[in-house]
Amino acid sequence: MHSMVFNALGLRGIAYLLVLFWLIYLAGLWFEQNRITDTAWAIMLGYAIGMIRLLDLIPNNQAFAQWLRHVPKFIIGGVALGFIIIFVGILPLIAKNIIEAHKAKNRVLGRDY
């Protein structure tokens, strides 16, 4: 799905896809449905792996492989781990804080959902 969206819409399509997955996660938190949040979390993990796999779409893979030999392995692993942490850790945490802040604000106003 990642490569299909990337080929059709480019990086803008990839960003739209991330927003869509994040909104699904946010909706799961809003409706307090663990099935939705767990599924969206797994989708965002797949999204992180898809971002790493986008390196396969570099036009000249041989030049990339030669360049890659000069980069230390810990940097490549750090970038991959960074994608996973952002999409599986930070974005769900932001969504959780948004929902908690909104519900806390509504409790103060006397509307407890």
PDB file of N, CA, C and O in Angstrom, residues 24-81:
ATOM      1  N   ILE A  24      -7.608   7.484  12.581  1.00  0.00           N
ATOM      2  CA  ILE A  24      -8.261   6.238  12.994  1.00  0.00           C
ATOM      3  C   ILE A  24      -7.897   5.926  14.442  1.00  0.00           C
ATOM      4  O   ILE A  24      -8.751   5.554  15.246  1.00  0.00           O
ATOM      5  N   TYR A  25      -6.637   6.112  14.783  1.00  0.00           N
ATOM      6  CA  TYR A  25      -6.205   5.887  16.168  1.00  0.00           C
ATOM      7  C   TYR A  25      -6.904   6.870  17.111  1.00  0.00           C
ATOM      8  O   TYR A  25      -7.378   6.488  18.178  1.00  0.00           O
ATOM      9  N   LEU A  26      -6.977   8.121  16.712  1.00  0.00           N
ATOM     10  CA  LEU A  26      -7.634   9.146  17.519  1.00  0.00           C
ATOM     11  C   LEU A  26      -9.113   8.820  17.720  1.00  0.00           C
ATOM     12  O   LEU A  26      -9.648   8.969  18.816  1.00  0.00           O
ATOM     13  N   ALA A  27      -9.771   8.340  16.679  1.00  0.00           N
ATOM     14  CA  ALA A  27     -11.182   7.955  16.791  1.00  0.00           C
ATOM     15  C   ALA A  27     -11.354   6.782  17.748  1.00  0.00           C
ATOM     16  O   ALA A  27     -12.315   6.737  18.517  1.00  0.00           O
ATOM     17  N   GLY A  28     -10.426   5.831  17.705  1.00  0.00           N
ATOM     18  CA  GLY A  28     -10.495   4.710  18.640  1.00  0.00           C
ATOM     19  C   GLY A  28     -10.369   5.161  20.080  1.00  0.00           C
ATOM     20  O   GLY A  28     -11.057   4.651  20.970  1.00  0.00           O
ATOM     21  N   LEU A  29      -9.498   6.140  20.324  1.00  0.00           N
ATOM     22  CA  LEU A  29      -9.383   6.688  21.681  1.00  0.00           C
ATOM     23  C   LEU A  29     -10.647   7.448  22.075  1.00  0.00           C
ATOM     24  O   LEU A  29     -11.094   7.368  23.215  1.00  0.00           O
ATOM     25  N   TRP A  30     -11.197   8.183  21.130  1.00  0.00           N
ATOM     26  CA  TRP A  30     -12.395   8.975  21.428  1.00  0.00           C
ATOM     27  C   TRP A  30     -13.572   8.078  21.804  1.00  0.00           C
ATOM     28  O   TRP A  30     -14.286   8.342  22.750  1.00  0.00           O
ATOM     29  N   PHE A  31     -13.766   7.015  21.043  1.00  0.00           N
ATOM     30  CA  PHE A  31     -14.877   6.107  21.303  1.00  0.00           C
ATOM     31  C   PHE A  31     -14.533   5.030  22.322  1.00  0.00           C
ATOM     32  O   PHE A  31     -15.361   4.173  22.615  1.00  0.00           O
ATOM     33  N   GLU A  32     -13.298   5.051  22.832  1.00  0.00           N
ATOM     34  CA  GLU A  32     -12.806   4.113  23.845  1.00  0.00           C
ATOM     35  C   GLU A  32     -12.974   2.666  23.386  1.00  0.00           C
ATOM     36  O   GLU A  32     -13.455   1.813  24.114  1.00  0.00           O
ATOM     37  N   GLN A  33     -12.564   2.420  22.164  1.00  0.00           N
ATOM     38  CA  GLN A  33     -12.620   1.086  21.580  1.00  0.00           C
ATOM     39  C   GLN A  33     -11.194   0.558  21.408  1.00  0.00           C
ATOM     40  O   GLN A  33     -10.448   1.033  20.564  1.00  0.00           O
ATOM     41  N   ASN A  34     -10.835  -0.414  22.226  1.00  0.00           N
ATOM     42  CA  ASN A  34      -9.480  -0.956  22.163  1.00  0.00           C
ATOM     43  C   ASN A  34      -9.213  -1.666  20.844  1.00  0.00           C
ATOM     44  O   ASN A  34      -8.075  -1.685  20.379  1.00  0.00           O
ATOM     45  N   ARG A  35     -10.237  -2.238  20.247  1.00  0.00           N
ATOM     46  CA  ARG A  35     -10.032  -2.917  18.959  1.00  0.00           C
ATOM     47  C   ARG A  35      -9.552  -1.932  17.903  1.00  0.00           C
ATOM     48  O   ARG A  35      -8.661  -2.235  17.122  1.00  0.00           O
ATOM     49  N   ILE A  36     -10.149  -0.763  17.891  1.00  0.00           N
ATOM     50  CA  ILE A  36      -9.759   0.238  16.895  1.00  0.00           C
ATOM     51  C   ILE A  36      -8.361   0.764  17.185  1.00  0.00           C
ATOM     52  O   ILE A  36      -7.535   0.878  16.278  1.00  0.00           O
ATOM     53  N   THR A  37      -8.080   1.090  18.446  1.00  0.00           N
ATOM     54  CA  THR A  37      -6.761   1.635  18.769  1.00  0.00           C
ATOM     55  C   THR A  37      -5.663   0.610  18.555  1.00  0.00           C
ATOM     56  O   THR A  37      -4.593   0.949  18.049  1.00  0.00           O
ATOM     57  N   ASP A  38      -5.912  -0.642  18.919  1.00  0.00           N
ATOM     58  CA  ASP A  38      -4.892  -1.679  18.702  1.00  0.00           C
ATOM     59  C   ASP A  38      -4.640  -1.904  17.214  1.00  0.00           C
ATOM     60  O   ASP A  38      -3.495  -2.061  16.788  1.00  0.00           O
ATOM     61  N   THR A  39      -5.707  -1.909  16.443  1.00  0.00           N
ATOM     62  CA  THR A  39      -5.559  -2.090  14.995  1.00  0.00           C
ATOM     63  C   THR A  39      -4.831  -0.910  14.373  1.00  0.00           C
ATOM     64  O   THR A  39      -3.927  -1.087  13.555  1.00  0.00           O
ATOM     65  N   ALA A  40      -5.191   0.302  14.769  1.00  0.00           N
ATOM     66  CA  ALA A  40      -4.529   1.486  14.229  1.00  0.00           C
ATOM     67  C   ALA A  40      -3.063   1.532  14.656  1.00  0.00           C
ATOM     68  O   ALA A  40      -2.202   1.960  13.886  1.00  0.00           O
ATOM     69  N   TRP A  41      -2.767   1.080  15.870  1.00  0.00           N
ATOM     70  CA  TRP A  41      -1.372   1.031  16.331  1.00  0.00           C
ATOM     71  C   TRP A  41      -0.571   0.074  15.456  1.00  0.00           C
ATOM     72  O   TRP A  41       0.546   0.378  15.052  1.00  0.00           O
ATOM     73  N   ALA A  42      -1.161  -1.075  15.157  1.00  0.00           N
ATOM     74  CA  ALA A  42      -0.478  -2.040  14.284  1.00  0.00           C
ATOM     75  C   ALA A  42      -0.312  -1.473  12.871  1.00  0.00           C
ATOM     76  O   ALA A  42       0.715  -1.694  12.223  1.00  0.00           O
ATOM     77  N   ILE A  43      -1.310  -0.734  12.404  1.00  0.00           N
ATOM     78  CA  ILE A  43      -1.205  -0.106  11.081  1.00  0.00           C
ATOM     79  C   ILE A  43      -0.068   0.911  11.074  1.00  0.00           C
ATOM     80  O   ILE A  43       0.704   0.989  10.117  1.00  0.00           O
ATOM     81  N   MET A  44       0.064   1.680  12.150  1.00  0.00           N
ATOM     82  CA  MET A  44       1.148   2.667  12.198  1.00  0.00           C
ATOM     83  C   MET A  44       2.515   1.993  12.306  1.00  0.00           C
ATOM     84  O   MET A  44       3.504   2.519  11.801  1.00  0.00           O
ATOM     85  N   LEU A  45       2.581   0.817  12.936  1.00  0.00           N
ATOM     86  CA  LEU A  45       3.832   0.053  12.934  1.00  0.00           C
ATOM     87  C   LEU A  45       4.162  -0.383  11.512  1.00  0.00           C
ATOM     88  O   LEU A  45       5.302  -0.265  11.058  1.00  0.00           O
ATOM     89  N   GLY A  46       3.165  -0.851  10.787  1.00  0.00           N
ATOM     90  CA  GLY A  46       3.372  -1.203   9.387  1.00  0.00           C
ATOM     91  C   GLY A  46       3.757   0.009   8.559  1.00  0.00           C
ATOM     92  O   GLY A  46       4.549  -0.090   7.624  1.00  0.00           O
ATOM     93  N   TYR A  47       3.212   1.171   8.914  1.00  0.00           N
ATOM     94  CA  TYR A  47       3.566   2.405   8.226  1.00  0.00           C
ATOM     95  C   TYR A  47       5.046   2.724   8.435  1.00  0.00           C
ATOM     96  O   TYR A  47       5.746   3.111   7.505  1.00  0.00           O
ATOM     97  N   ALA A  48       5.528   2.552   9.659  1.00  0.00           N
ATOM     98  CA  ALA A  48       6.942   2.805   9.945  1.00  0.00           C
ATOM     99  C   ALA A  48       7.830   1.869   9.142  1.00  0.00           C
ATOM    100  O   ALA A  48       8.844   2.286   8.564  1.00  0.00           O
ATOM    101  N   ILE A  49       7.445   0.613   9.060  1.00  0.00           N
ATOM    102  CA  ILE A  49       8.218  -0.356   8.273  1.00  0.00           C
ATOM    103  C   ILE A  49       8.136  -0.004   6.792  1.00  0.00           C
ATOM    104  O   ILE A  49       9.112  -0.111   6.062  1.00  0.00           O
ATOM    105  N   GLY A  50       6.982   0.458   6.346  1.00  0.00           N
ATOM    106  CA  GLY A  50       6.836   0.888   4.958  1.00  0.00           C
ATOM    107  C   GLY A  50       7.720   2.079   4.632  1.00  0.00           C
ATOM    108  O   GLY A  50       8.256   2.181   3.530  1.00  0.00           O
ATOM    109  N   MET A  51       7.879   2.993   5.589  1.00  0.00           N
ATOM    110  CA  MET A  51       8.776   4.128   5.368  1.00  0.00           C
ATOM    111  C   MET A  51      10.218   3.656   5.210  1.00  0.00           C
ATOM    112  O   MET A  51      10.960   4.187   4.387  1.00  0.00           O
ATOM    113  N   ILE A  52      10.608   2.668   5.976  1.00  0.00           N
ATOM    114  CA  ILE A  52      11.960   2.111   5.849  1.00  0.00           C
ATOM    115  C   ILE A  52      12.107   1.427   4.495  1.00  0.00           C
ATOM    116  O   ILE A  52      13.125   1.549   3.821  1.00  0.00           O
ATOM    117  N   ARG A  53      11.071   0.746   4.059  1.00  0.00           N
ATOM    118  CA  ARG A  53      11.136   0.028   2.787  1.00  0.00           C
ATOM    119  C   ARG A  53      11.079   0.946   1.581  1.00  0.00           C
ATOM    120  O   ARG A  53      11.355   0.523   0.467  1.00  0.00           O
ATOM    121  N   LEU A  54      10.723   2.218   1.778  1.00  0.00           N
ATOM    122  CA  LEU A  54      10.727   3.158   0.657  1.00  0.00           C
ATOM    123  C   LEU A  54      12.129   3.330   0.078  1.00  0.00           C
ATOM    124  O   LEU A  54      12.277   3.805  -1.047  1.00  0.00           O
ATOM    125  N   LEU A  55      13.141   2.945   0.827  1.00  0.00           N
ATOM    126  CA  LEU A  55      14.503   3.017   0.303  1.00  0.00           C
ATOM    127  C   LEU A  55      14.673   2.129  -0.924  1.00  0.00           C
ATOM    128  O   LEU A  55      15.551   2.363  -1.746  1.00  0.00           O
ATOM    129  N   ASP A  56      13.828   1.112  -1.060  1.00  0.00           N
ATOM    130  CA  ASP A  56      13.885   0.244  -2.236  1.00  0.00           C
ATOM    131  C   ASP A  56      13.474   0.983  -3.508  1.00  0.00           C
ATOM    132  O   ASP A  56      13.774   0.538  -4.604  1.00  0.00           O
ATOM    133  N   LEU A  57      12.774   2.095  -3.369  1.00  0.00           N
ATOM    134  CA  LEU A  57      12.286   2.822  -4.525  1.00  0.00           C
ATOM    135  C   LEU A  57      13.279   3.861  -5.053  1.00  0.00           C
ATOM    136  O   LEU A  57      12.962   4.599  -5.968  1.00  0.00           O
ATOM    137  N   ILE A  58      14.470   3.905  -4.440  1.00  0.00           N
ATOM    138  CA  ILE A  58      15.500   4.813  -4.945  1.00  0.00           C
ATOM    139  C   ILE A  58      15.868   4.362  -6.351  1.00  0.00           C
ATOM    140  O   ILE A  58      16.111   3.178  -6.582  1.00  0.00           O
ATOM    141  N   PRO A  59      15.910   5.284  -7.307  1.00  0.00           N
ATOM    142  CA  PRO A  59      16.100   4.900  -8.711  1.00  0.00           C
ATOM    143  C   PRO A  59      17.364   4.082  -8.980  1.00  0.00           C
ATOM    144  O   PRO A  59      17.332   3.133  -9.739  1.00  0.00           O
ATOM    145  N   ASN A  60      18.464   4.436  -8.371  1.00  0.00           N
ATOM    146  CA  ASN A  60      19.714   3.735  -8.647  1.00  0.00           C
ATOM    147  C   ASN A  60      20.137   2.981  -7.388  1.00  0.00           C
ATOM    148  O   ASN A  60      20.915   3.484  -6.578  1.00  0.00           O
ATOM    149  N   ASN A  61      19.620   1.775  -7.223  1.00  0.00           N
ATOM    150  CA  ASN A  61      19.902   1.004  -6.014  1.00  0.00           C
ATOM    151  C   ASN A  61      21.371   0.646  -5.868  1.00  0.00           C
ATOM    152  O   ASN A  61      21.866   0.510  -4.760  1.00  0.00           O
ATOM    153  N   GLN A  62      22.091   0.471  -6.958  1.00  0.00           N
ATOM    154  CA  GLN A  62      23.509   0.134  -6.845  1.00  0.00           C
ATOM    155  C   GLN A  62      24.298   1.300  -6.274  1.00  0.00           C
ATOM    156  O   GLN A  62      25.177   1.111  -5.451  1.00  0.00           O
ATOM    157  N   ALA A  63      24.002   2.505  -6.697  1.00  0.00           N
ATOM    158  CA  ALA A  63      24.681   3.664  -6.134  1.00  0.00           C
ATOM    159  C   ALA A  63      24.326   3.807  -4.657  1.00  0.00           C
ATOM    160  O   ALA A  63      25.167   4.167  -3.839  1.00  0.00           O
ATOM    161  N   PHE A  64      23.081   3.508  -4.323  1.00  0.00           N
ATOM    162  CA  PHE A  64      22.670   3.560  -2.928  1.00  0.00           C
ATOM    163  C   PHE A  64      23.419   2.525  -2.109  1.00  0.00           C
ATOM    164  O   PHE A  64      23.868   2.807  -1.000  1.00  0.00           O
ATOM    165  N   ALA A  65      23.581   1.310  -2.650  1.00  0.00           N
ATOM    166  CA  ALA A  65      24.288   0.254  -1.921  1.00  0.00           C
ATOM    167  C   ALA A  65      25.747   0.638  -1.705  1.00  0.00           C
ATOM    168  O   ALA A  65      26.314   0.371  -0.641  1.00  0.00           O
ATOM    169  N   GLN A  66      26.382   1.274  -2.674  1.00  0.00           N
ATOM    170  CA  GLN A  66      27.778   1.691  -2.510  1.00  0.00           C
ATOM    171  C   GLN A  66      27.879   2.797  -1.466  1.00  0.00           C
ATOM    172  O   GLN A  66      28.798   2.810  -0.660  1.00  0.00           O
ATOM    173  N   TRP A  67      26.938   3.716  -1.473  1.00  0.00           N
ATOM    174  CA  TRP A  67      26.933   4.792  -0.494  1.00  0.00           C
ATOM    175  C   TRP A  67      26.671   4.240   0.906  1.00  0.00           C
ATOM    176  O   TRP A  67      27.232   4.720   1.889  1.00  0.00           O
ATOM    177  N   LEU A  68      25.816   3.226   0.967  1.00  0.00           N
ATOM    178  CA  LEU A  68      25.435   2.643   2.244  1.00  0.00           C
ATOM    179  C   LEU A  68      26.604   1.962   2.938  1.00  0.00           C
ATOM    180  O   LEU A  68      26.654   1.913   4.161  1.00  0.00           O
ATOM    181  N   ARG A  69      27.565   1.464   2.179  1.00  0.00           N
ATOM    182  CA  ARG A  69      28.726   0.806   2.783  1.00  0.00           C
ATOM    183  C   ARG A  69      29.550   1.773   3.625  1.00  0.00           C
ATOM    184  O   ARG A  69      30.212   1.357   4.562  1.00  0.00           O
ATOM    185  N   HIS A  70      29.506   3.054   3.308  1.00  0.00           N
ATOM    186  CA  HIS A  70      30.311   4.036   4.022  1.00  0.00           C
ATOM    187  C   HIS A  70      29.609   4.616   5.241  1.00  0.00           C
ATOM    188  O   HIS A  70      30.218   5.366   5.990  1.00  0.00           O
ATOM    189  N   VAL A  71      28.359   4.285   5.423  1.00  0.00           N
ATOM    190  CA  VAL A  71      27.596   4.779   6.562  1.00  0.00           C
ATOM    191  C   VAL A  71      27.643   3.721   7.662  1.00  0.00           C
ATOM    192  O   VAL A  71      27.373   2.548   7.412  1.00  0.00           O
ATOM    193  N   PRO A  72      27.993   4.120   8.896  1.00  0.00           N
ATOM    194  CA  PRO A  72      28.019   3.149   9.993  1.00  0.00           C
ATOM    195  C   PRO A  72      26.642   2.521  10.217  1.00  0.00           C
ATOM    196  O   PRO A  72      25.608   3.172  10.061  1.00  0.00           O
ATOM    197  N   LYS A  73      26.653   1.260  10.587  1.00  0.00           N
ATOM    198  CA  LYS A  73      25.398   0.512  10.767  1.00  0.00           C
ATOM    199  C   LYS A  73      24.522   1.105  11.865  1.00  0.00           C
ATOM    200  O   LYS A  73      23.310   1.061  11.777  1.00  0.00           O
ATOM    201  N   PHE A  74      25.141   1.660  12.913  1.00  0.00           N
ATOM    202  CA  PHE A  74      24.326   2.196  14.002  1.00  0.00           C
ATOM    203  C   PHE A  74      23.499   3.408  13.554  1.00  0.00           C
ATOM    204  O   PHE A  74      22.429   3.658  14.093  1.00  0.00           O
ATOM    205  N   ILE A  75      23.966   4.137  12.543  1.00  0.00           N
ATOM    206  CA  ILE A  75      23.182   5.263  12.026  1.00  0.00           C
ATOM    207  C   ILE A  75      21.960   4.751  11.271  1.00  0.00           C
ATOM    208  O   ILE A  75      20.853   5.261  11.431  1.00  0.00           O
ATOM    209  N   ILE A  76      22.151   3.720  10.469  1.00  0.00           N
ATOM    210  CA  ILE A  76      21.032   3.149   9.721  1.00  0.00           C
ATOM    211  C   ILE A  76      20.009   2.549  10.685  1.00  0.00           C
ATOM    212  O   ILE A  76      18.804   2.761  10.543  1.00  0.00           O
ATOM    213  N   GLY A  77      20.491   1.828  11.676  1.00  0.00           N
ATOM    214  CA  GLY A  77      19.595   1.274  12.685  1.00  0.00           C
ATOM    215  C   GLY A  77      18.899   2.366  13.478  1.00  0.00           C
ATOM    216  O   GLY A  77      17.730   2.237  13.831  1.00  0.00           O
ATOM    217  N   GLY A  78      19.607   3.452  13.743  1.00  0.00           N
ATOM    218  CA  GLY A  78      19.006   4.573  14.473  1.00  0.00           C
ATOM    219  C   GLY A  78      17.895   5.238  13.689  1.00  0.00           C
ATOM    220  O   GLY A  78      16.869   5.624  14.247  1.00  0.00           O
ATOM    221  N   VAL A  79      18.094   5.384  12.379  1.00  0.00           N
ATOM    222  CA  VAL A  79      17.044   5.966  11.534  1.00  0.00           C
ATOM    223  C   VAL A  79      15.822   5.047  11.513  1.00  0.00           C
ATOM    224  O   VAL A  79      14.682   5.509  11.641  1.00  0.00           O
ATOM    225  N   ALA A  80      16.052   3.758  11.356  1.00  0.00           N
ATOM    226  CA  ALA A  80      14.926   2.807  11.355  1.00  0.00           C
ATOM    227  C   ALA A  80      14.205   2.821  12.696  1.00  0.00           C
ATOM    228  O   ALA A  80      12.969   2.848  12.755  1.00  0.00           O
ATOM    229  N   LEU A  81      14.959   2.831  13.769  1.00  0.00           N
ATOM    230  CA  LEU A  81      14.356   2.880  15.105  1.00  0.00           C
ATOM    231  C   LEU A  81      13.622   4.206  15.314  1.00  0.00           C
ATOM    232  O   LEU A  81      12.567   4.241  15.939  1.00  0.00           O
TER     233      LEU A  81
END
